[in-house]
Structures are given as structure tokens and as C-alpha cells.
Amino acid sequence: MTARGHDRNPSDGDGSLVTTCGRRIAVRCLRLASAERPIGRVALDVGRDQGEEPGVWASLTAGEARDLARLLLVQAGLAERGPAPLGPPRENAPAGPGA
């Protein structure tokens, strides 16, 4: 099942979205007050699935969050394009059936 455009489960405005398989993914800014220096992280919480199996969470630095965002965008682009040839055609490759 693919979710594209308006078919996706939209964000409800609170920094989270619900996937087509029913998991809520929440993204929050986490601030830890330290005497020496405050610590800021991006918290990613993947909630329980429809069978109530526990989810997972991660605490990312700002740089790690940006790197993850780039990776997600690259993979989303690949998923939208579908299968592609694995490489350029070989010049001396035997012709296929009907060629």
C-alpha cells in the first residue's frame, strides 16, 4: 500500500504523524538544562504498532537529525521512482528474445 500526496495520514499539528500501518511517529525538541551548558536534542518516538508491540525512540543531535532527514528524502525519492536499472547496459551483451 502506498501513501502519496493527500492519501497520506496527515500530521495532526502536534509534531507527529500516523503511518498507514497505524504507528504514531512523534518528533519533538528535547532540552536538558545543565549547569554548565544546556543540551538540545531532537527526540524521535515511534509508538506502539496496532498489535500493541512496543515502539522505539532515539535522541539525535541537530546534525544527526539533519543527516537522517537527508537520508529519508533520498530513500523517499527512490521509492517514488520505482525500480531502476542497476547500471548502464553492456555494449556486447547478447540480445534478448525478440531483439
XYZ file of C-alpha atoms in Angstrom:
99
model
C 0.000 0.000 0.000
C 1.455 3.348 -0.947
C 0.606 6.677 0.582
C 1.183 9.656 -1.657
C 0.044 13.240 -1.590
C -3.326 13.703 0.077
C -3.659 9.927 0.660
C -1.112 10.093 3.485
C -2.177 10.249 7.093
C -1.536 13.918 7.801
C 0.295 15.344 10.753
C -2.183 16.395 13.392
C -0.254 19.601 14.056
C 1.420 18.360 17.234
C 4.685 17.203 15.645
C 3.554 13.677 14.913
C 2.071 11.624 12.111
C 0.346 8.268 11.888
C 1.677 5.834 9.295
C -0.539 3.681 7.097
C 0.325 0.730 9.363
C -1.006 2.644 12.383
C 2.184 3.698 14.164
C 2.371 7.211 15.526
C 5.771 8.816 14.933
C 6.363 11.848 17.128
C 9.194 14.334 16.653
C 9.985 16.704 19.499
C 12.679 19.109 20.619
C 14.190 17.894 23.874
C 16.018 20.396 26.083
C 18.053 19.265 29.056
C 19.070 22.044 31.425
C 22.633 21.587 32.578
C 24.531 23.850 34.949
C 27.456 24.156 32.524
C 25.571 24.231 29.234
C 22.090 23.335 28.038
C 21.736 20.260 25.841
C 19.336 20.265 22.899
C 18.264 17.094 21.107
C 15.638 16.015 18.636
C 13.612 13.117 20.053
C 12.078 10.656 17.608
C 9.451 8.361 19.152
C 7.990 5.519 17.093
C 4.976 4.379 19.086
C 3.318 1.016 19.536
C 2.037 -0.819 16.490
C -1.562 -1.956 16.016
C -0.773 -5.183 17.862
C 0.432 -3.119 20.841
C 4.057 -4.163 20.370
C 6.324 -1.544 21.968
C 7.887 1.092 19.774
C 11.342 2.622 19.867
C 12.800 6.079 20.349
C 16.032 7.883 19.577
C 17.643 11.086 20.779
C 19.526 12.863 17.984
C 21.795 15.885 17.861
C 20.721 18.617 15.448
C 23.336 17.405 12.933
C 22.201 13.790 13.243
C 18.581 14.868 12.733
C 19.562 16.730 9.548
C 21.532 13.713 8.295
C 18.541 11.456 8.972
C 16.247 13.894 7.143
C 18.542 13.818 4.091
C 18.623 10.011 4.120
C 14.831 9.841 4.397
C 14.409 12.252 1.471
C 16.800 10.241 -0.718
C 15.017 6.981 0.076
C 11.582 8.580 -0.461
C 12.716 9.719 -3.908
C 13.924 6.220 -4.754
C 10.663 4.692 -3.518
C 8.590 7.059 -5.662
C 10.580 6.309 -8.824
C 10.219 2.555 -8.515
C 12.697 0.003 -9.801
C 15.505 1.293 -11.978
C 18.158 -0.459 -14.000
C 21.138 -1.462 -11.887
C 23.654 0.031 -14.266
C 24.340 1.040 -17.837
C 23.671 -1.628 -20.493
C 26.695 -3.612 -21.556
C 27.820 -2.901 -25.110
C 28.442 -6.534 -26.033
C 25.541 -8.047 -24.122
C 23.617 -10.715 -26.034
C 20.311 -9.515 -27.417
C 17.225 -10.620 -25.533
C 14.283 -12.531 -27.026
C 12.654 -10.763 -29.935
C 15.573 -8.397 -30.468
